[in-house]
């Protein structure tokens, strides 16, 4: 029984296989329509979500399986003081696989130690978000055709942005990748990510505050929302939230084949006029999420199609 708590729980070869399965699902959806018949996915979401929860549910439904769960901690027994470990021990008896999102870093890991069924970390606090990274990798493979040798700009809240941390972990395994970290001083990438996945691996990295200054060199611009819910005070959030707003004017500096990604939800950091730019791929990115999650569910349930 295997869980995916961190993107590094999957090898590079396994990620390639997941991408190959996702591509086959995109090409031949009918083949997979009953692959998970009589299997159940539980979505335990202790924190708000639109795409991650709905794409996991859509994934399981498209595999012919069932879904149950809750989308609000306040409607679960967490509200009465039940521990995550107890909740998971119980849900293990009602479902075959769990996707869990929790505001506390490490909660899905603790849950996986108690669980009898696979757990997928669907986001733990400001820590990691591996299934978003699989979505991002499928997007990059489709839009850029490769991972090697890409210059990846990550812009916005690099401190609390869990999708950024997992994406850096994943991309640090491919040769010739260069990271450009674009954030205000207060929202810099945490040391544990920078040191372990960039410095110790000897990867090229540039840390800047100006997006415009680095725009011309980027192959990928990964925009993120300032994570207001993780701030200690409202004043800092209000001061920092609009530091970067991507506009068509700023994009004139970018390569013609640069891609613009965003895990969504977008708040203000990408002007809606950018949506019509062919380089904007964040809505396509959200759609890829369902297919790679289908592939991940099949793998963890050990279903062969
Ligand atoms: C992200 C998350 O929850 O970390 N959303 C998502 O899953 N697509 C990004 C965010 O909330 O800013």
CSV table of C-alpha atoms and ligand atoms in Angstrom, one decimal:
chain,number,residue,atom,x,y,z
A,1,UNK,CA,0.0,0.0,0.0
A,2,UNK,CA,1.5,3.3,-1.1
A,3,UNK,CA,0.7,6.9,-0.3
A,4,UNK,CA,1.8,10.1,-2.0
A,5,UNK,CA,2.6,12.7,0.6
A,6,UNK,CA,5.6,14.3,-1.2
A,7,UNK,CA,6.2,14.4,-4.9
A,8,UNK,CA,9.5,12.6,-4.3
A,9,UNK,CA,7.5,9.6,-3.2
A,10,UNK,CA,7.3,9.0,-7.0
A,11,UNK,CA,10.5,8.3,-9.0
A,12,UNK,CA,11.2,10.1,-12.3
A,13,UNK,CA,10.3,6.9,-14.1
A,14,UNK,CA,7.0,6.6,-12.3
A,15,UNK,CA,6.2,10.2,-13.2
A,16,UNK,CA,6.9,9.4,-16.8
A,17,UNK,CA,4.6,6.4,-16.6
A,18,UNK,CA,1.8,8.5,-15.0
A,19,UNK,CA,2.2,11.1,-17.8
A,20,UNK,CA,2.0,8.2,-20.4
A,21,UNK,CA,-1.2,6.9,-18.8
A,22,UNK,CA,-2.7,10.4,-18.6
A,23,UNK,CA,-2.0,10.8,-22.3
A,24,UNK,CA,-3.6,7.5,-23.1
A,25,UNK,CA,-6.7,8.5,-21.0
A,26,UNK,CA,-6.9,11.8,-23.0
A,27,UNK,CA,-6.7,9.8,-26.2
A,28,UNK,CA,-9.0,6.9,-25.3
A,29,UNK,CA,-11.3,7.9,-22.4
A,30,UNK,CA,-13.7,5.1,-23.1
A,31,UNK,CA,-11.1,2.5,-22.2
A,32,UNK,CA,-11.0,3.7,-18.7
A,33,UNK,CA,-14.7,4.2,-18.1
A,34,UNK,CA,-15.1,1.2,-15.7
A,35,UNK,CA,-11.6,0.8,-14.5
A,36,UNK,CA,-12.5,1.7,-10.9
A,37,UNK,CA,-16.0,0.2,-10.8
A,38,UNK,CA,-17.0,-0.5,-7.2
A,39,UNK,CA,-14.0,1.5,-5.9
A,40,UNK,CA,-14.5,4.5,-3.7
A,41,UNK,CA,-12.5,7.7,-3.2
A,42,UNK,CA,-12.9,9.7,0.0
A,43,UNK,CA,-12.1,13.4,-0.2
A,44,UNK,CA,-11.3,14.8,3.3
A,45,UNK,CA,-10.9,18.5,2.8
A,46,UNK,CA,-10.2,20.4,6.0
A,47,UNK,CA,-9.4,23.5,4.0
A,48,UNK,CA,-11.2,25.3,1.0
A,49,UNK,CA,-10.7,24.0,-2.5
A,50,UNK,CA,-12.3,24.1,-5.9
A,51,UNK,CA,-10.1,22.5,-8.5
A,52,UNK,CA,-8.2,19.9,-6.4
A,53,UNK,CA,-11.3,18.4,-4.8
A,54,UNK,CA,-13.5,18.6,-7.9
A,55,UNK,CA,-10.8,17.2,-10.2
A,56,UNK,CA,-10.2,14.3,-7.8
A,57,UNK,CA,-13.9,13.6,-7.7
A,58,UNK,CA,-14.3,14.0,-11.5
A,59,UNK,CA,-11.3,11.7,-11.9
A,60,UNK,CA,-12.8,8.9,-9.9
A,61,UNK,CA,-16.2,9.4,-11.5
A,62,UNK,CA,-14.6,9.2,-15.0
A,63,UNK,CA,-13.1,5.9,-13.9
A,64,UNK,CA,-16.5,4.5,-13.0
A,65,UNK,CA,-15.9,4.7,-9.2
A,66,UNK,CA,-17.7,6.4,-6.4
A,67,UNK,CA,-16.9,9.4,-4.2
A,68,UNK,CA,-17.7,10.5,-0.7
A,69,UNK,CA,-16.3,13.0,1.7
A,70,UNK,CA,-16.5,16.5,3.2
A,71,UNK,CA,-15.3,19.8,1.9
A,72,UNK,CA,-15.4,21.8,5.1
A,73,UNK,CA,-13.7,20.9,8.4
A,74,UNK,CA,-16.6,22.5,10.2
A,75,UNK,CA,-19.0,19.9,8.9
A,76,UNK,CA,-16.8,17.0,10.1
A,77,UNK,CA,-16.0,15.6,13.5
A,78,UNK,CA,-12.8,17.6,13.5
A,79,UNK,CA,-15.1,20.4,14.8
A,80,UNK,CA,-15.8,18.2,17.9
A,81,UNK,CA,-12.1,17.7,18.4
A,82,UNK,CA,-11.4,14.4,16.6
A,83,UNK,CA,-7.8,13.8,15.5
A,84,UNK,CA,-6.9,13.4,11.9
A,85,UNK,CA,-5.5,10.0,12.7
A,86,UNK,CA,-8.8,8.8,14.2
A,87,UNK,CA,-10.8,10.2,11.2
A,88,UNK,CA,-8.6,8.4,8.8
A,89,UNK,CA,-8.7,5.1,10.7
A,90,UNK,CA,-12.5,5.2,10.4
A,91,UNK,CA,-12.6,6.4,6.7
A,92,UNK,CA,-10.2,3.6,5.8
A,93,UNK,CA,-13.2,1.3,6.4
A,94,UNK,CA,-15.5,3.2,4.1
A,95,UNK,CA,-13.3,3.9,1.0
A,96,UNK,CA,-10.4,2.5,-1.0
A,97,UNK,CA,-8.3,5.7,-1.3
A,98,UNK,CA,-8.2,9.1,0.3
A,99,UNK,CA,-7.3,12.5,-1.0
A,100,UNK,CA,-6.7,14.8,2.0
A,101,UNK,CA,-6.1,18.5,2.4
A,102,UNK,CA,-5.3,20.0,5.7
A,103,UNK,CA,-4.1,23.4,7.0
A,104,UNK,CA,-1.4,21.8,9.2
A,105,UNK,CA,1.9,20.8,7.6
A,106,UNK,CA,2.5,17.1,8.0
A,107,UNK,CA,-1.2,16.1,8.7
A,108,UNK,CA,-1.5,13.8,5.7
A,109,UNK,CA,1.8,12.1,6.6
A,110,UNK,CA,0.5,11.4,10.1
A,111,UNK,CA,-2.7,10.2,8.6
A,112,UNK,CA,-0.9,7.9,6.2
A,113,UNK,CA,0.8,6.1,9.2
A,114,UNK,CA,-2.6,5.2,10.5
A,115,UNK,CA,-4.3,4.5,7.3
A,116,UNK,CA,-5.1,1.1,5.8
A,117,UNK,CA,-5.6,2.6,2.4
A,118,UNK,CA,-3.5,4.9,0.2
A,119,UNK,CA,-3.5,8.6,1.0
A,120,UNK,CA,-2.8,11.4,-1.4
A,121,UNK,CA,-1.7,14.7,0.1
A,122,UNK,CA,-3.9,17.3,-1.6
A,123,UNK,CA,-2.1,20.2,0.1
A,124,UNK,CA,-0.8,20.4,3.7
A,125,UNK,CA,-0.6,24.0,4.9
A,126,UNK,CA,2.3,26.0,3.4
A,127,UNK,CA,4.3,22.8,2.8
A,128,UNK,CA,3.6,20.6,-0.2
A,129,UNK,CA,1.0,19.8,-2.9
A,130,UNK,CA,2.2,16.8,-5.0
A,131,UNK,CA,-0.9,16.2,-7.1
A,132,UNK,CA,-0.8,19.9,-8.3
A,133,UNK,CA,2.8,19.2,-9.3
A,134,UNK,CA,1.8,16.2,-11.3
A,135,UNK,CA,-0.7,18.5,-13.0
A,136,UNK,CA,2.0,21.1,-13.6
A,137,UNK,CA,4.4,18.4,-15.0
A,138,UNK,CA,1.8,17.1,-17.4
A,139,UNK,CA,1.2,20.7,-18.5
A,140,UNK,CA,4.9,21.4,-19.1
A,141,UNK,CA,5.3,18.2,-21.0
A,142,UNK,CA,2.4,19.1,-23.3
A,143,UNK,CA,3.3,22.8,-23.7
A,144,UNK,CA,7.1,22.6,-23.8
A,145,UNK,CA,7.7,19.0,-24.8
A,146,UNK,CA,10.4,18.5,-22.2
A,147,UNK,CA,11.6,19.2,-18.7
A,148,UNK,CA,15.4,19.4,-19.3
A,149,UNK,CA,17.1,22.7,-19.8
A,150,UNK,CA,14.2,24.9,-18.9
A,151,UNK,CA,14.5,28.2,-17.1
A,152,UNK,CA,11.6,28.3,-14.7
A,153,UNK,CA,10.5,31.6,-13.1
A,154,UNK,CA,8.5,31.3,-9.9
A,155,UNK,CA,6.8,34.5,-8.9
A,156,UNK,CA,4.8,35.7,-5.9
A,157,UNK,CA,4.4,34.0,-2.6
A,158,UNK,CA,7.3,31.6,-2.6
A,159,UNK,CA,7.2,31.3,1.2
A,160,UNK,CA,3.8,29.9,1.7
A,161,UNK,CA,3.1,28.6,-1.8
A,162,UNK,CA,3.1,24.9,-1.4
A,163,UNK,CA,2.7,24.3,-5.2
A,164,UNK,CA,6.0,26.1,-5.6
A,165,UNK,CA,7.8,24.0,-3.1
A,166,UNK,CA,6.6,20.7,-4.7
A,167,UNK,CA,7.3,21.9,-8.2
A,168,UNK,CA,10.9,22.9,-7.3
A,169,UNK,CA,11.4,19.4,-5.7
A,170,UNK,CA,10.2,17.8,-8.9
A,171,UNK,CA,12.0,19.9,-11.4
A,172,UNK,CA,15.3,19.7,-9.5
A,173,UNK,CA,15.6,16.1,-10.7
A,174,UNK,CA,15.9,17.1,-14.4
A,175,UNK,CA,19.2,18.2,-15.9
A,176,UNK,CA,19.9,21.8,-16.9
A,177,UNK,CA,16.9,23.3,-15.1
A,178,UNK,CA,17.4,26.8,-13.9
A,179,UNK,CA,15.2,28.5,-11.2
A,180,UNK,CA,14.5,32.2,-11.1
A,181,UNK,CA,12.9,33.1,-7.8
A,182,UNK,CA,10.9,36.3,-8.0
A,183,UNK,CA,9.4,37.5,-4.7
A,184,UNK,CA,9.4,40.4,-2.2
A,185,UNK,CA,11.9,39.9,0.6
A,186,UNK,CA,9.2,38.8,3.1
A,187,UNK,CA,7.9,36.0,0.8
A,188,UNK,CA,11.2,34.4,-0.2
A,189,UNK,CA,11.5,30.6,-0.7
A,190,UNK,CA,12.0,28.9,2.7
A,191,UNK,CA,15.5,27.7,3.4
A,192,UNK,CA,14.6,24.1,3.6
A,193,UNK,CA,13.5,24.1,0.0
A,194,UNK,CA,16.2,26.4,-1.4
A,195,UNK,CA,19.0,24.5,0.4
A,196,UNK,CA,17.9,20.9,-0.2
A,197,UNK,CA,16.6,21.1,-3.7
A,198,UNK,CA,18.6,23.9,-5.3
A,199,UNK,CA,21.9,24.6,-3.5
A,200,UNK,CA,22.8,21.1,-2.4
A,201,UNK,CA,22.2,19.9,-5.9
A,202,UNK,CA,24.3,22.6,-7.4
A,203,UNK,CA,21.4,23.9,-9.6
A,204,UNK,CA,21.5,27.4,-11.1
A,205,UNK,CA,19.3,29.8,-9.3
A,206,UNK,CA,18.7,33.5,-9.3
A,207,UNK,CA,16.8,35.3,-6.5
A,208,UNK,CA,15.3,38.7,-7.5
A,209,UNK,CA,12.5,41.1,-6.7
A,210,UNK,CA,11.8,42.5,-10.2
A,211,UNK,CA,9.8,40.4,-12.6
A,212,UNK,CA,10.5,42.7,-15.5
A,213,UNK,CA,14.3,42.3,-15.1
A,214,UNK,CA,14.2,38.6,-15.6
A,215,UNK,CA,11.2,38.1,-17.9
A,216,UNK,CA,13.2,37.9,-21.2
A,217,UNK,CA,15.1,34.7,-20.0
A,218,UNK,CA,12.2,32.7,-18.8
A,219,UNK,CA,10.8,29.6,-20.6
A,220,UNK,CA,8.1,29.2,-17.9
A,221,UNK,CA,6.5,31.9,-15.7
A,222,UNK,CA,4.7,30.3,-12.8
A,223,UNK,CA,2.6,32.9,-11.1
A,224,UNK,CA,1.2,32.4,-7.6
A,225,UNK,CA,-1.4,34.0,-5.3
A,226,UNK,CA,-0.2,35.6,-2.1
A,227,UNK,CA,-1.5,33.1,0.5
A,228,UNK,CA,-3.4,35.5,2.8
A,229,UNK,CA,-4.8,32.7,4.9
A,230,UNK,CA,-1.3,31.9,6.1
A,231,UNK,CA,-0.3,35.4,7.1
A,232,UNK,CA,-0.1,36.4,10.8
A,233,UNK,CA,-1.5,39.9,10.1
A,234,UNK,CA,-3.9,41.5,7.6
A,235,UNK,CA,-1.7,44.6,7.2
A,236,UNK,CA,1.2,42.6,5.7
A,237,UNK,CA,-1.1,40.7,3.4
A,238,UNK,CA,-2.7,44.0,2.1
A,239,UNK,CA,0.7,45.5,1.6
A,240,UNK,CA,2.1,42.5,-0.3
A,241,UNK,CA,-0.8,41.0,-2.2
A,242,UNK,CA,-0.4,43.2,-5.3
A,243,UNK,CA,3.4,43.2,-5.6
A,244,UNK,CA,3.2,41.5,-8.9
A,245,UNK,CA,0.5,42.0,-11.5
A,246,UNK,CA,1.2,40.4,-14.8
A,247,UNK,CA,-0.1,42.6,-17.7
A,248,UNK,CA,0.0,42.4,-21.5
A,249,UNK,CA,2.5,45.3,-21.4
A,250,UNK,CA,4.9,43.4,-19.1
A,251,UNK,CA,4.6,40.3,-21.4
A,252,UNK,CA,6.0,42.2,-24.3
A,253,UNK,CA,9.4,41.5,-22.6
A,254,UNK,CA,8.9,37.7,-22.7
A,255,UNK,CA,9.9,35.1,-25.2
A,256,UNK,CA,7.3,34.2,-27.8
A,257,UNK,CA,7.2,30.7,-26.6
A,258,UNK,CA,7.3,31.3,-22.8
A,259,UNK,CA,4.3,29.7,-21.1
A,260,UNK,CA,2.4,31.3,-18.2
A,261,UNK,CA,1.2,28.9,-15.6
A,262,UNK,CA,-0.8,29.4,-12.3
A,263,UNK,CA,-2.2,26.7,-10.0
A,264,UNK,CA,-5.3,29.0,-9.6
A,265,UNK,CA,-7.2,30.5,-7.9
A,266,UNK,CA,-6.1,33.8,-9.4
A,267,UNK,CA,-6.9,36.8,-7.3
A,268,UNK,CA,-5.2,39.9,-8.8
A,269,UNK,CA,-1.8,38.7,-9.9
A,270,UNK,CA,-2.7,38.1,-13.6
A,271,UNK,CA,-4.7,40.8,-15.4
A,272,UNK,CA,-7.6,39.1,-17.1
A,273,UNK,CA,-6.5,40.7,-20.4
A,274,UNK,CA,-3.6,38.2,-20.3
A,275,UNK,CA,-6.1,35.3,-20.6
A,276,UNK,CA,-6.3,35.8,-24.4
A,277,UNK,CA,-2.6,35.5,-24.9
A,278,UNK,CA,-1.7,32.1,-26.5
A,279,UNK,CA,1.1,31.8,-23.9
A,280,UNK,CA,-1.4,31.8,-21.0
A,281,UNK,CA,-2.0,28.1,-20.2
A,282,UNK,CA,-3.5,28.2,-16.7
A,283,UNK,CA,-7.0,27.1,-17.7
A,284,UNK,CA,-5.6,24.3,-19.8
A,285,UNK,CA,-3.4,23.4,-16.8
A,286,UNK,CA,-6.5,23.1,-14.6
A,287,UNK,CA,-8.0,20.7,-17.1
A,288,UNK,CA,-4.9,18.5,-17.2
A,289,UNK,CA,-5.4,18.0,-13.4
A,290,UNK,CA,-8.2,15.6,-13.9
A,291,UNK,CA,-6.3,13.2,-16.3
A,292,UNK,CA,-3.2,13.0,-14.2
A,293,UNK,CA,-5.2,12.4,-11.1
A,294,UNK,CA,-7.0,9.5,-12.9
A,295,UNK,CA,-3.6,8.1,-13.7
A,296,UNK,CA,-2.5,8.5,-10.0
A,297,UNK,CA,-5.6,6.8,-8.7
A,298,UNK,CA,-5.1,3.9,-11.0
A,299,UNK,CA,-1.5,3.5,-9.9
A,300,UNK,CA,-2.2,3.7,-6.2
A,301,UNK,CA,-5.1,1.2,-6.5
A,302,UNK,CA,-2.9,-1.0,-8.6
A,303,UNK,CA,-5.5,-1.2,-11.4
A,304,UNK,CA,-4.2,-2.4,-14.7
A,305,UNK,CA,-6.2,-1.3,-17.8
B,1,LIG,C1,-3.3,26.0,-4.8
B,1,LIG,C2,-3.3,25.4,-3.4
B,1,LIG,O1,-4.3,25.1,-2.8
B,1,LIG,O2,-2.2,25.4,-2.8
B,1,LIG,N1,-4.5,25.7,-5.4
B,1,LIG,C3,-4.7,24.5,-6.1
B,1,LIG,O3,-4.7,23.5,-5.5
B,1,LIG,N2,-4.8,24.6,-7.4
B,1,LIG,C4,-2.8,27.4,-4.9
B,1,LIG,C5,-3.5,28.4,-4.1
B,1,LIG,O4,-4.4,28.2,-3.4
B,1,LIG,O5,-3.0,29.6,-4.2
